Amino acid sequence: MISVAVDAPIAATLDYSWTGPPLLHGTWVWVPLGRRDVLGMVVDWKLMGVDQVLAGDRGPPLAPEKIKPIKAVVSELPAADPAWIAMMAFAARYYRRPLGTIVAGLVPKWLRDPRNFAIKPSGSNFERLWRSLESPSKKVSKSDRRIQESEHTLNPDQSKALAAMDAPGVVVLHGVTGSGKTRVYTEAARRTISSDPSAQVLVMVPEIGLTPQLVARFAQALEGVEIAVLHSEVSERERARLWLSASTGKARLVIGTRLSVMTPMPRLSLIMVDEEHDHSYKQQEGMRYSARDLAVWRAQHLGATLVLGSATPSTETWAQIKRNKYSVVSLPRRATGEPAAPIELIDTLKDPAKEGLSEKSRQAIAQVLADGGQALVFLNRRGYAPVLSCPSCGWSSRCGDCGVATVLHRPERTASSDRASAGPWRLQCHHCGIGSTVPRQCPDCGDTDLSPIGRGVQRLEDTLAAVFPQARILRIDRDTVRQGKALAVEIEKIQRHEVDIVVGTQMLAKGHDFARMRLVVVADADTQLINPDFRAPERLFATLIQVAGRAGRHEQSGVPARVLIQTRYPQHRLYTYLLQQDVAGFAQAELADRESAHLPPFSHMAAVRAAHRDEAHARKLLRSLRDDLQQFAAQQNWPISAYGPVARYPEMQAGRWRGQIVLESGSRPLLHQLLSVAEDWMAGRRELDWHVDVDPVEV
Ligand code: ADP
Ligand code: ZN
Ligand code: ZN
C-alpha cells in the first residue's frame, strides 16, 4: 500500500496499490481520482518521522478491493526533495490543510495536466519534457534594463550588514528607506552564488509589479546567472518551466511574491525577504499561510541564512530580536548621504484642510513648484468620495451584497483631451468590486441633491488641478495603473520630470526612487489612526515612514526636503515617534502594549470563521462552538481563551454573513490541539462554510 498526496480536500494522503519496484518518498505518480487521472506524490510517512498519523491525515480506510492501483510513475519529473516535502508537511499541519492540496495543488497547472505527458509505465524522461517547455529568449534582455547607474561599492554600514549574513540564522536588516538594502541583497546573492557553484538564492518581495527596478538590479549584479521571476502574469507554460528550472537547481536565483516561498529549490542556501513587515506575505484564502514565517521555518530547517529586510520591521520581528532569536544589523543612514527629510505635523483643527489641503500644504506645494521640484500628495483612498449621501433623509450608498458604503468614482480623463469624460460616474463596492450607476435622485425620499461625502484621490486630484492650474499632475492608483508594466511607465514619467505633482495611494509608497521629490504631503491618515485593529498603528506607521522616505532622496538644490502630515490628532503617540523617526522606539512602545494586553507575539491566536446566509444561525453555531471549546479547554486545564462571535469586516459578502470566534493561548501546541477539536466539531456542521486562520493578521 502506498500513501499518495493528491490535490483533493479529503485527507493528507490517499492509499493506492503498486506492484512494481519500490517507490521512493517524493516520487511523482499518476493516480486515478474519481474519473480522472491526477498528479500525486508518494509520501513515506515513516521517513518524515510521523509515527502517529493524525485524524484527517489519511483518508478513510478502504476495503482492499476498493484500493485502486497507481497508473504510472511520472518519469519526466525528478522526485521532490525531502526538505521541500518536510516544509510542505509542516505548512499543512500548522495551517491546517490536507497535505495533498498543497503538495500537488501547488505544482503548476501545466505539469498537472496528463495531456502534456505521454502516460505510459516507463520511457520518456525529463529532458524531453524540458525541451518541450524551453522557449528561446526568456532572460532579461539588455534593453529591458532600467538601470542607468552602475552598482556602487558597499559603504561601511553595508559591508558590516553583509558580513552578518555569513552564518546561518535569521538576520534582520533594519535600514531606513534609501539606505541601500537592495544593494546589500544583490551583493549577498552574488557572493553566495559565486562562492558555491550550485547554491540557490530565494528573494521574496511583497509585489513584483510595485518594484519594477528590482529584477533588473539583480540581473545586472548576476550577469549570466539564470533567474526565475515568479509573478501572477507569468503564463502557465512559463510557470511550469520556471518550476522545473528551480527544482532541478538550474535557476540559481528565484525572485517572487509570497507563493515563491514554496518553490522547490534543492540547493537553497540564502533567503531574503524584502519588506518583511508587509501584510501581503499573508495569504488570505485557501491555506492561510504567512510566507515570511514559512521562510523562517525553511531557513532554520535547511541551516540556511535568512535575511528579513525592512525600514519598519514588524512587532513580531522586534520581539524575536529582543529574545535573541534573530540578530539585527542596521543601515541608519541614506546611502546617498542625504539626511532624512524632517517630518512636520499640520493640526487641521487649527489649519483646516479646505478641499483636502490646509493652507500650509498649499504654500509648501507652491514653493516646491516655484523651485522646479516635484511634490507627492498621498491619500490612501481610491475613487472620488468614499460615499454618496442624501442630505435631506440621510440615505447613503451601500453595496447590497457586502453592506458597506459604495465609493463614488468619476470617469477617468482620456489622455487626448484632458477634460473629456469617458463614461458616466459610478458607484463601486471596494470589497466585491461590483459597480452600479449613480441614482439621479435619492432612492428613499426622491431628493435630487445627492452629495459626495469625504474625499478620495480623484477628488484631491481635481482640487490640485484647480489650485495649481499650471502644474502637470499625475495620479497613480489601482484605477489608473493596473499592471507592473504600466506602473513602470508612470514612474519613468516622474523620473524624467514630466510631472510636477504626483497624487496617489499606497502604490506610490513602495521602493521607488524619485530624484526631485522635495515635498511629501500626507492629506489624511486619520481613519487608519483610529482603526480598532490592534495592528493598525503598526501598519500606518510603516506606511508613513515609507511615504516620507520618498522625499529628498538625492538633494541637489541645497533646499531641504519636507514631509507634511495633516491630522486632527497631532498628539497621538504614533506621531511622537514618527517625528523623531524613531522606529525602534515605536516598536518597543507597541510591544509593551501588546504584552500588557496579552496580544501576539505574547500569545498565539487562531480564528475560526464561518459564513452563512442566515446571520442568526451562524451566530448560534459560532456561540455553541465557542462554549464547547471553552468547556473542553477548562476540563483539560488548558490555558486557552475563546472570544466572540464577532462579525468580520465587511460583514456581508456575496449575500452571506461572515463571523468568527478567536482562540488565544500562550501555548501553540495546546492551541493546535484545540483546533483539532474544533475541526471535528465543524465536520459535523457542514451547512456552514468554515475555515481556520492560524496567526491571523486581521482580527
Ligand atoms: P533601499 O533598498 O534601502 O531603499 P537602495 O538599495 O535602493 O535602498 O539604495 C538607495 C539609493 O542609494 C539608490 O539610488 C542606490 O543607487 C544608492 N546606493 C546604494 N548603495 C550605495 C553606496 N554604497 N554608495 C552610494 N550610493 C548607494
Ligand atoms: Zn433622501
Ligand atoms: Zn460589495
PDB file of N, CA and C in Angstrom, residues 386-469:
ATOM      1  N   PRO A 386     -15.724  58.598  -0.628  1.00  0.00           N
ATOM      2  CA  PRO A 386     -15.999  57.281  -0.049  1.00  0.00           C
ATOM      3  C   PRO A 386     -17.486  56.931   0.041  1.00  0.00           C
ATOM      4  N   VAL A 387     -18.370  57.913  -0.075  1.00  0.00           N
ATOM      5  CA  VAL A 387     -19.792  57.588  -0.024  1.00  0.00           C
ATOM      6  C   VAL A 387     -20.610  58.712  -0.657  1.00  0.00           C
ATOM      7  N   LEU A 388     -21.765  58.336  -1.207  1.00  0.00           N
ATOM      8  CA  LEU A 388     -22.698  59.319  -1.747  1.00  0.00           C
ATOM      9  C   LEU A 388     -23.887  59.342  -0.790  1.00  0.00           C
ATOM     10  N   SER A 389     -24.333  60.549  -0.436  1.00  0.00           N
ATOM     11  CA  SER A 389     -25.341  60.605   0.619  1.00  0.00           C
ATOM     12  C   SER A 389     -26.433  61.619   0.302  1.00  0.00           C
ATOM     13  N   CYS A 390     -27.601  61.409   0.916  1.00  0.00           N
ATOM     14  CA  CYS A 390     -28.725  62.328   0.734  1.00  0.00           C
ATOM     15  C   CYS A 390     -28.813  63.253   1.941  1.00  0.00           C
ATOM     16  N   PRO A 391     -28.652  64.556   1.733  1.00  0.00           N
ATOM     17  CA  PRO A 391     -28.668  65.483   2.870  1.00  0.00           C
ATOM     18  C   PRO A 391     -30.051  65.597   3.528  1.00  0.00           C
ATOM     19  N   SER A 392     -31.144  65.325   2.779  1.00  0.00           N
ATOM     20  CA  SER A 392     -32.458  65.508   3.411  1.00  0.00           C
ATOM     21  C   SER A 392     -32.868  64.331   4.296  1.00  0.00           C
ATOM     22  N   CYS A 393     -32.573  63.082   3.875  1.00  0.00           N
ATOM     23  CA  CYS A 393     -33.065  61.974   4.705  1.00  0.00           C
ATOM     24  C   CYS A 393     -31.948  61.104   5.270  1.00  0.00           C
ATOM     25  N   GLY A 394     -30.715  61.350   4.879  1.00  0.00           N
ATOM     26  CA  GLY A 394     -29.613  60.578   5.464  1.00  0.00           C
ATOM     27  C   GLY A 394     -29.309  59.276   4.735  1.00  0.00           C
ATOM     28  N   TRP A 395     -29.989  59.013   3.622  1.00  0.00           N
ATOM     29  CA  TRP A 395     -29.676  57.818   2.832  1.00  0.00           C
ATOM     30  C   TRP A 395     -28.210  57.872   2.411  1.00  0.00           C
ATOM     31  N   SER A 396     -27.552  56.716   2.361  1.00  0.00           N
ATOM     32  CA  SER A 396     -26.211  56.711   1.794  1.00  0.00           C
ATOM     33  C   SER A 396     -26.011  55.449   0.962  1.00  0.00           C
ATOM     34  N   SER A 397     -25.104  55.560  -0.015  1.00  0.00           N
ATOM     35  CA  SER A 397     -24.929  54.462  -0.971  1.00  0.00           C
ATOM     36  C   SER A 397     -24.277  53.260  -0.306  1.00  0.00           C
ATOM     37  N   ARG A 398     -24.839  52.085  -0.530  1.00  0.00           N
ATOM     38  CA  ARG A 398     -24.344  50.862   0.079  1.00  0.00           C
ATOM     39  C   ARG A 398     -24.330  49.722  -0.909  1.00  0.00           C
ATOM     40  N   CYS A 399     -23.405  48.778  -0.711  1.00  0.00           N
ATOM     41  CA  CYS A 399     -23.404  47.578  -1.541  1.00  0.00           C
ATOM     42  C   CYS A 399     -24.414  46.590  -0.963  1.00  0.00           C
ATOM     43  N   GLY A 400     -25.313  46.124  -1.801  1.00  0.00           N
ATOM     44  CA  GLY A 400     -26.346  45.208  -1.338  1.00  0.00           C
ATOM     45  C   GLY A 400     -25.766  43.888  -0.848  1.00  0.00           C
ATOM     46  N   ASP A 401     -24.647  43.488  -1.402  1.00  0.00           N
ATOM     47  CA  ASP A 401     -24.059  42.209  -1.013  1.00  0.00           C
ATOM     48  C   ASP A 401     -23.190  42.300   0.230  1.00  0.00           C
ATOM     49  N   CYS A 402     -22.438  43.394   0.343  1.00  0.00           N
ATOM     50  CA  CYS A 402     -21.445  43.477   1.421  1.00  0.00           C
ATOM     51  C   CYS A 402     -21.905  44.353   2.584  1.00  0.00           C
ATOM     52  N   GLY A 403     -22.882  45.206   2.333  1.00  0.00           N
ATOM     53  CA  GLY A 403     -23.368  46.073   3.395  1.00  0.00           C
ATOM     54  C   GLY A 403     -22.458  47.251   3.715  1.00  0.00           C
ATOM     55  N   VAL A 404     -21.388  47.433   2.959  1.00  0.00           N
ATOM     56  CA  VAL A 404     -20.509  48.579   3.224  1.00  0.00           C
ATOM     57  C   VAL A 404     -20.804  49.697   2.222  1.00  0.00           C
ATOM     58  N   ALA A 405     -20.343  50.892   2.545  1.00  0.00           N
ATOM     59  CA  ALA A 405     -20.573  52.034   1.661  1.00  0.00           C
ATOM     60  C   ALA A 405     -19.940  51.785   0.297  1.00  0.00           C
ATOM     61  N   THR A 406     -20.644  52.208  -0.745  1.00  0.00           N
ATOM     62  CA  THR A 406     -20.029  52.133  -2.070  1.00  0.00           C
ATOM     63  C   THR A 406     -19.360  53.464  -2.372  1.00  0.00           C
ATOM     64  N   VAL A 407     -18.259  53.374  -3.111  1.00  0.00           N
ATOM     65  CA  VAL A 407     -17.406  54.535  -3.343  1.00  0.00           C
ATOM     66  C   VAL A 407     -17.769  55.178  -4.676  1.00  0.00           C
ATOM     67  N   LEU A 408     -17.868  56.502  -4.646  1.00  0.00           N
ATOM     68  CA  LEU A 408     -18.176  57.234  -5.870  1.00  0.00           C
ATOM     69  C   LEU A 408     -16.903  57.397  -6.706  1.00  0.00           C
ATOM     70  N   HIS A 409     -16.972  56.987  -7.979  1.00  0.00           N
ATOM     71  CA  HIS A 409     -15.839  57.143  -8.895  1.00  0.00           C
ATOM     72  C   HIS A 409     -16.239  58.064 -10.029  1.00  0.00           C
ATOM     73  N   ARG A 410     -15.392  59.013 -10.351  1.00  0.00           N
ATOM     74  CA  ARG A 410     -15.691  59.800 -11.535  1.00  0.00           C
ATOM     75  C   ARG A 410     -15.006  59.143 -12.732  1.00  0.00           C
ATOM     76  N   PRO A 411     -15.503  59.434 -13.923  1.00  0.00           N
ATOM     77  CA  PRO A 411     -14.861  58.846 -15.100  1.00  0.00           C
ATOM     78  C   PRO A 411     -13.422  59.324 -15.224  1.00  0.00           C
ATOM     79  N   GLU A 412     -12.558  58.464 -15.762  1.00  0.00           N
ATOM     80  CA  GLU A 412     -11.169  58.873 -15.969  1.00  0.00           C
ATOM     81  C   GLU A 412     -11.086  59.782 -17.181  1.00  0.00           C
ATOM     82  N   ARG A 413     -10.208  60.772 -17.095  1.00  0.00           N
ATOM     83  CA  ARG A 413      -9.999  61.624 -18.270  1.00  0.00           C
ATOM     84  C   ARG A 413      -9.104  60.900 -19.254  1.00  0.00           C
ATOM     85  N   THR A 414      -9.438  61.041 -20.516  1.00  0.00           N
ATOM     86  CA  THR A 414      -8.592  60.385 -21.503  1.00  0.00           C
ATOM     87  C   THR A 414      -7.364  61.249 -21.750  1.00  0.00           C
ATOM     88  N   ALA A 415      -6.340  60.599 -22.239  1.00  0.00           N
ATOM     89  CA  ALA A 415      -5.071  61.294 -22.436  1.00  0.00           C
ATOM     90  C   ALA A 415      -5.201  62.401 -23.478  1.00  0.00           C
ATOM     91  N   SER A 416      -6.005  62.144 -24.521  1.00  0.00           N
ATOM     92  CA  SER A 416      -6.072  63.084 -25.642  1.00  0.00           C
ATOM     93  C   SER A 416      -6.695  64.423 -25.244  1.00  0.00           C
ATOM     94  N   SER A 417      -7.866  64.388 -24.658  1.00  0.00           N
ATOM     95  CA  SER A 417      -8.482  65.654 -24.238  1.00  0.00           C
ATOM     96  C   SER A 417      -8.700  65.599 -22.731  1.00  0.00           C
ATOM     97  N   ASP A 418      -8.001  66.472 -22.075  1.00  0.00           N
ATOM     98  CA  ASP A 418      -7.931  66.413 -20.626  1.00  0.00           C
ATOM     99  C   ASP A 418      -9.287  66.438 -19.935  1.00  0.00           C
ATOM    100  N   ARG A 419     -10.188  67.262 -20.409  1.00  0.00           N
ATOM    101  CA  ARG A 419     -11.450  67.435 -19.702  1.00  0.00           C
ATOM    102  C   ARG A 419     -12.560  66.521 -20.233  1.00  0.00           C
ATOM    103  N   ALA A 420     -12.279  65.854 -21.334  1.00  0.00           N
ATOM    104  CA  ALA A 420     -13.317  64.980 -21.886  1.00  0.00           C
ATOM    105  C   ALA A 420     -13.530  63.790 -20.955  1.00  0.00           C
ATOM    106  N   SER A 421     -14.765  63.445 -20.760  1.00  0.00           N
ATOM    107  CA  SER A 421     -15.021  62.341 -19.844  1.00  0.00           C
ATOM    108  C   SER A 421     -15.280  61.061 -20.615  1.00  0.00           C
ATOM    109  N   ALA A 422     -14.840  59.964 -20.055  1.00  0.00           N
ATOM    110  CA  ALA A 422     -15.089  58.661 -20.665  1.00  0.00           C
ATOM    111  C   ALA A 422     -16.099  57.923 -19.794  1.00  0.00           C
ATOM    112  N   GLY A 423     -17.350  57.961 -20.204  1.00  0.00           N
ATOM    113  CA  GLY A 423     -18.379  57.229 -19.470  1.00  0.00           C
ATOM    114  C   GLY A 423     -18.911  57.999 -18.277  1.00  0.00           C
ATOM    115  N   PRO A 424     -19.923  57.429 -17.640  1.00  0.00           N
ATOM    116  CA  PRO A 424     -20.599  58.121 -16.542  1.00  0.00           C
ATOM    117  C   PRO A 424     -19.903  57.925 -15.196  1.00  0.00           C
ATOM    118  N   TRP A 425     -20.337  58.685 -14.211  1.00  0.00           N
ATOM    119  CA  TRP A 425     -19.893  58.466 -12.838  1.00  0.00           C
ATOM    120  C   TRP A 425     -20.465  57.140 -12.359  1.00  0.00           C
ATOM    121  N   ARG A 426     -19.784  56.481 -11.464  1.00  0.00           N
ATOM    122  CA  ARG A 426     -20.269  55.195 -10.985  1.00  0.00           C
ATOM    123  C   ARG A 426     -20.067  55.043  -9.486  1.00  0.00           C
ATOM    124  N   LEU A 427     -20.856  54.144  -8.924  1.00  0.00           N
ATOM    125  CA  LEU A 427     -20.642  53.759  -7.534  1.00  0.00           C
ATOM    126  C   LEU A 427     -20.010  52.377  -7.547  1.00  0.00           C
ATOM    127  N   GLN A 428     -18.994  52.189  -6.744  1.00  0.00           N
ATOM    128  CA  GLN A 428     -18.327  50.895  -6.783  1.00  0.00           C
ATOM    129  C   GLN A 428     -18.077  50.389  -5.370  1.00  0.00           C
ATOM    130  N   CYS A 429     -18.300  49.086  -5.193  1.00  0.00           N
ATOM    131  CA  CYS A 429     -18.004  48.470  -3.907  1.00  0.00           C
ATOM    132  C   CYS A 429     -16.548  48.017  -3.932  1.00  0.00           C
ATOM    133  N   HIS A 430     -15.763  48.489  -2.976  1.00  0.00           N
ATOM    134  CA  HIS A 430     -14.339  48.143  -2.988  1.00  0.00           C
ATOM    135  C   HIS A 430     -14.060  46.773  -2.394  1.00  0.00           C
ATOM    136  N   HIS A 431     -15.094  46.117  -1.900  1.00  0.00           N
ATOM    137  CA  HIS A 431     -14.872  44.767  -1.387  1.00  0.00           C
ATOM    138  C   HIS A 431     -15.157  43.709  -2.439  1.00  0.00           C
ATOM    139  N   CYS A 432     -16.324  43.815  -3.089  1.00  0.00           N
ATOM    140  CA  CYS A 432     -16.644  42.781  -4.080  1.00  0.00           C
ATOM    141  C   CYS A 432     -16.407  43.289  -5.492  1.00  0.00           C
ATOM    142  N   GLY A 433     -16.162  44.584  -5.648  1.00  0.00           N
ATOM    143  CA  GLY A 433     -15.849  45.126  -6.961  1.00  0.00           C
ATOM    144  C   GLY A 433     -17.065  45.451  -7.812  1.00  0.00           C
ATOM    145  N   ILE A 434     -18.269  45.124  -7.332  1.00  0.00           N
ATOM    146  CA  ILE A 434     -19.464  45.359  -8.134  1.00  0.00           C
ATOM    147  C   ILE A 434     -19.718  46.859  -8.269  1.00  0.00           C
ATOM    148  N   GLY A 435     -20.018  47.269  -9.499  1.00  0.00           N
ATOM    149  CA  GLY A 435     -20.278  48.676  -9.747  1.00  0.00           C
ATOM    150  C   GLY A 435     -21.740  48.895 -10.115  1.00  0.00           C
ATOM    151  N   SER A 436     -22.231  50.096  -9.908  1.00  0.00           N
ATOM    152  CA  SER A 436     -23.588  50.425 -10.321  1.00  0.00           C
ATOM    153  C   SER A 436     -23.624  51.876 -10.756  1.00  0.00           C
ATOM    154  N   THR A 437     -24.712  52.252 -11.440  1.00  0.00           N
ATOM    155  CA  THR A 437     -24.822  53.638 -11.874  1.00  0.00           C
ATOM    156  C   THR A 437     -25.212  54.503 -10.675  1.00  0.00           C
ATOM    157  N   VAL A 438     -24.985  55.794 -10.813  1.00  0.00           N
ATOM    158  CA  VAL A 438     -25.327  56.725  -9.734  1.00  0.00           C
ATOM    159  C   VAL A 438     -26.810  57.084  -9.867  1.00  0.00           C
ATOM    160  N   PRO A 439     -27.593  56.909  -8.802  1.00  0.00           N
ATOM    161  CA  PRO A 439     -29.023  57.248  -8.917  1.00  0.00           C
ATOM    162  C   PRO A 439     -29.205  58.747  -9.144  1.00  0.00           C
ATOM    163  N   ARG A 440     -30.215  59.112  -9.960  1.00  0.00           N
ATOM    164  CA  ARG A 440     -30.490  60.526 -10.223  1.00  0.00           C
ATOM    165  C   ARG A 440     -31.048  61.214  -8.997  1.00  0.00           C
ATOM    166  N   GLN A 441     -31.779  60.423  -8.230  1.00  0.00           N
ATOM    167  CA  GLN A 441     -32.385  61.002  -7.036  1.00  0.00           C
ATOM    168  C   GLN A 441     -32.296  60.011  -5.900  1.00  0.00           C
ATOM    169  N   CYS A 442     -32.539  60.476  -4.685  1.00  0.00           N
ATOM    170  CA  CYS A 442     -32.440  59.617  -3.519  1.00  0.00           C
ATOM    171  C   CYS A 442     -33.458  58.490  -3.617  1.00  0.00           C
ATOM    172  N   PRO A 443     -33.036  57.248  -3.515  1.00  0.00           N
ATOM    173  CA  PRO A 443     -33.961  56.121  -3.619  1.00  0.00           C
ATOM    174  C   PRO A 443     -35.000  56.138  -2.493  1.00  0.00           C
ATOM    175  N   ASP A 444     -34.715  56.793  -1.375  1.00  0.00           N
ATOM    176  CA  ASP A 444     -35.637  56.804  -0.245  1.00  0.00           C
ATOM    177  C   ASP A 444     -36.620  57.977  -0.277  1.00  0.00           C
ATOM    178  N   CYS A 445     -36.124  59.192  -0.567  1.00  0.00           N
ATOM    179  CA  CYS A 445     -37.023  60.349  -0.458  1.00  0.00           C
ATOM    180  C   CYS A 445     -37.169  61.119  -1.761  1.00  0.00           C
ATOM    181  N   GLY A 446     -36.403  60.765  -2.775  1.00  0.00           N
ATOM    182  CA  GLY A 446     -36.579  61.412  -4.066  1.00  0.00           C
ATOM    183  C   GLY A 446     -35.831  62.721  -4.242  1.00  0.00           C
ATOM    184  N   ASP A 447     -35.135  63.173  -3.215  1.00  0.00           N
ATOM    185  CA  ASP A 447     -34.337  64.395  -3.326  1.00  0.00           C
ATOM    186  C   ASP A 447     -33.306  64.218  -4.442  1.00  0.00           C
ATOM    187  N   THR A 448     -33.160  65.228  -5.291  1.00  0.00           N
ATOM    188  CA  THR A 448     -32.219  65.091  -6.415  1.00  0.00           C
ATOM    189  C   THR A 448     -30.844  65.643  -6.077  1.00  0.00           C
ATOM    190  N   ASP A 449     -30.688  66.118  -4.839  1.00  0.00           N
ATOM    191  CA  ASP A 449     -29.454  66.791  -4.458  1.00  0.00           C
ATOM    192  C   ASP A 449     -28.480  65.888  -3.710  1.00  0.00           C
ATOM    193  N   LEU A 450     -28.172  64.736  -4.266  1.00  0.00           N
ATOM    194  CA  LEU A 450     -27.268  63.813  -3.566  1.00  0.00           C
ATOM    195  C   LEU A 450     -25.862  64.394  -3.536  1.00  0.00           C
ATOM    196  N   SER A 451     -25.170  64.216  -2.417  1.00  0.00           N
ATOM    197  CA  SER A 451     -23.826  64.804  -2.390  1.00  0.00           C
ATOM    198  C   SER A 451     -22.750  63.822  -1.938  1.00  0.00           C
ATOM    199  N   PRO A 452     -21.574  63.942  -2.577  1.00  0.00           N
ATOM    200  CA  PRO A 452     -20.447  63.097  -2.194  1.00  0.00           C
ATOM    201  C   PRO A 452     -19.901  63.535  -0.834  1.00  0.00           C
ATOM    202  N   ILE A 453     -19.630  62.580   0.045  1.00  0.00           N
ATOM    203  CA  ILE A 453     -19.112  62.887   1.372  1.00  0.00           C
ATOM    204  C   ILE A 453     -17.675  62.394   1.448  1.00  0.00           C
ATOM    205  N   GLY A 454     -16.800  63.242   1.939  1.00  0.00           N
ATOM    206  CA  GLY A 454     -15.399  62.848   2.086  1.00  0.00           C
ATOM    207  C   GLY A 454     -14.639  62.963   0.776  1.00  0.00           C
ATOM    208  N   ARG A 455     -13.435  62.396   0.767  1.00  0.00           N
ATOM    209  CA  ARG A 455     -12.529  62.687  -0.330  1.00  0.00           C
ATOM    210  C   ARG A 455     -11.665  61.479  -0.660  1.00  0.00           C
ATOM    211  N   GLY A 456     -11.621  61.178  -1.946  1.00  0.00           N
ATOM    212  CA  GLY A 456     -10.679  60.171  -2.416  1.00  0.00           C
ATOM    213  C   GLY A 456      -9.641  60.846  -3.299  1.00  0.00           C
ATOM    214  N   VAL A 457      -8.710  60.067  -3.857  1.00  0.00           N
ATOM    215  CA  VAL A 457      -7.622  60.680  -4.646  1.00  0.00           C
ATOM    216  C   VAL A 457      -8.113  61.386  -5.894  1.00  0.00           C
ATOM    217  N   GLN A 458      -9.208  60.895  -6.490  1.00  0.00           N
ATOM    218  CA  GLN A 458      -9.699  61.571  -7.696  1.00  0.00           C
ATOM    219  C   GLN A 458     -10.109  63.008  -7.368  1.00  0.00           C
ATOM    220  N   ARG A 459     -10.805  63.164  -6.230  1.00  0.00           N
ATOM    221  CA  ARG A 459     -11.271  64.488  -5.835  1.00  0.00           C
ATOM    222  C   ARG A 459     -10.083  65.387  -5.469  1.00  0.00           C
ATOM    223  N   LEU A 460      -9.112  64.780  -4.814  1.00  0.00           N
ATOM    224  CA  LEU A 460      -7.921  65.533  -4.451  1.00  0.00           C
ATOM    225  C   LEU A 460      -7.167  65.975  -5.707  1.00  0.00           C
ATOM    226  N   GLU A 461      -7.164  65.118  -6.703  1.00  0.00           N
ATOM    227  CA  GLU A 461      -6.542  65.456  -7.987  1.00  0.00           C
ATOM    228  C   GLU A 461      -7.242  66.692  -8.578  1.00  0.00           C
ATOM    229  N   ASP A 462      -8.576  66.715  -8.486  1.00  0.00           N
ATOM    230  CA  ASP A 462      -9.331  67.854  -9.008  1.00  0.00           C
ATOM    231  C   ASP A 462      -8.993  69.134  -8.254  1.00  0.00           C
ATOM    232  N   THR A 463      -8.883  69.007  -6.930  1.00  0.00           N
ATOM    233  CA  THR A 463      -8.523  70.174  -6.124  1.00  0.00           C
ATOM    234  C   THR A 463      -7.159  70.709  -6.543  1.00  0.00           C
ATOM    235  N   LEU A 464      -6.209  69.793  -6.668  1.00  0.00           N
ATOM    236  CA  LEU A 464      -4.849  70.197  -7.039  1.00  0.00           C
ATOM    237  C   LEU A 464      -4.845  70.879  -8.402  1.00  0.00           C
ATOM    238  N   ALA A 465      -5.648  70.330  -9.321  1.00  0.00           N
ATOM    239  CA  ALA A 465      -5.703  70.908 -10.666  1.00  0.00           C
ATOM    240  C   ALA A 465      -6.282  72.321 -10.609  1.00  0.00           C
ATOM    241  N   ALA A 466      -7.250  72.540  -9.717  1.00  0.00           N
ATOM    242  CA  ALA A 466      -7.870  73.860  -9.602  1.00  0.00           C
ATOM    243  C   ALA A 466      -6.934  74.862  -8.924  1.00  0.00           C
ATOM    244  N   VAL A 467      -6.211  74.394  -7.907  1.00  0.00           N
ATOM    245  CA  VAL A 467      -5.343  75.304  -7.158  1.00  0.00           C
ATOM    246  C   VAL A 467      -4.042  75.591  -7.907  1.00  0.00           C
ATOM    247  N   PHE A 468      -3.547  74.587  -8.623  1.00  0.00           N
ATOM    248  CA  PHE A 468      -2.279  74.747  -9.357  1.00  0.00           C
ATOM    249  C   PHE A 468      -2.497  74.486 -10.846  1.00  0.00           C
ATOM    250  N   PRO A 469      -3.197  75.410 -11.523  1.00  0.00           N
ATOM    251  CA  PRO A 469      -3.579  75.160 -12.921  1.00  0.00           C
ATOM    252  C   PRO A 469      -2.383  74.978 -13.849  1.00  0.00           C
TER     253      PRO A 469
END
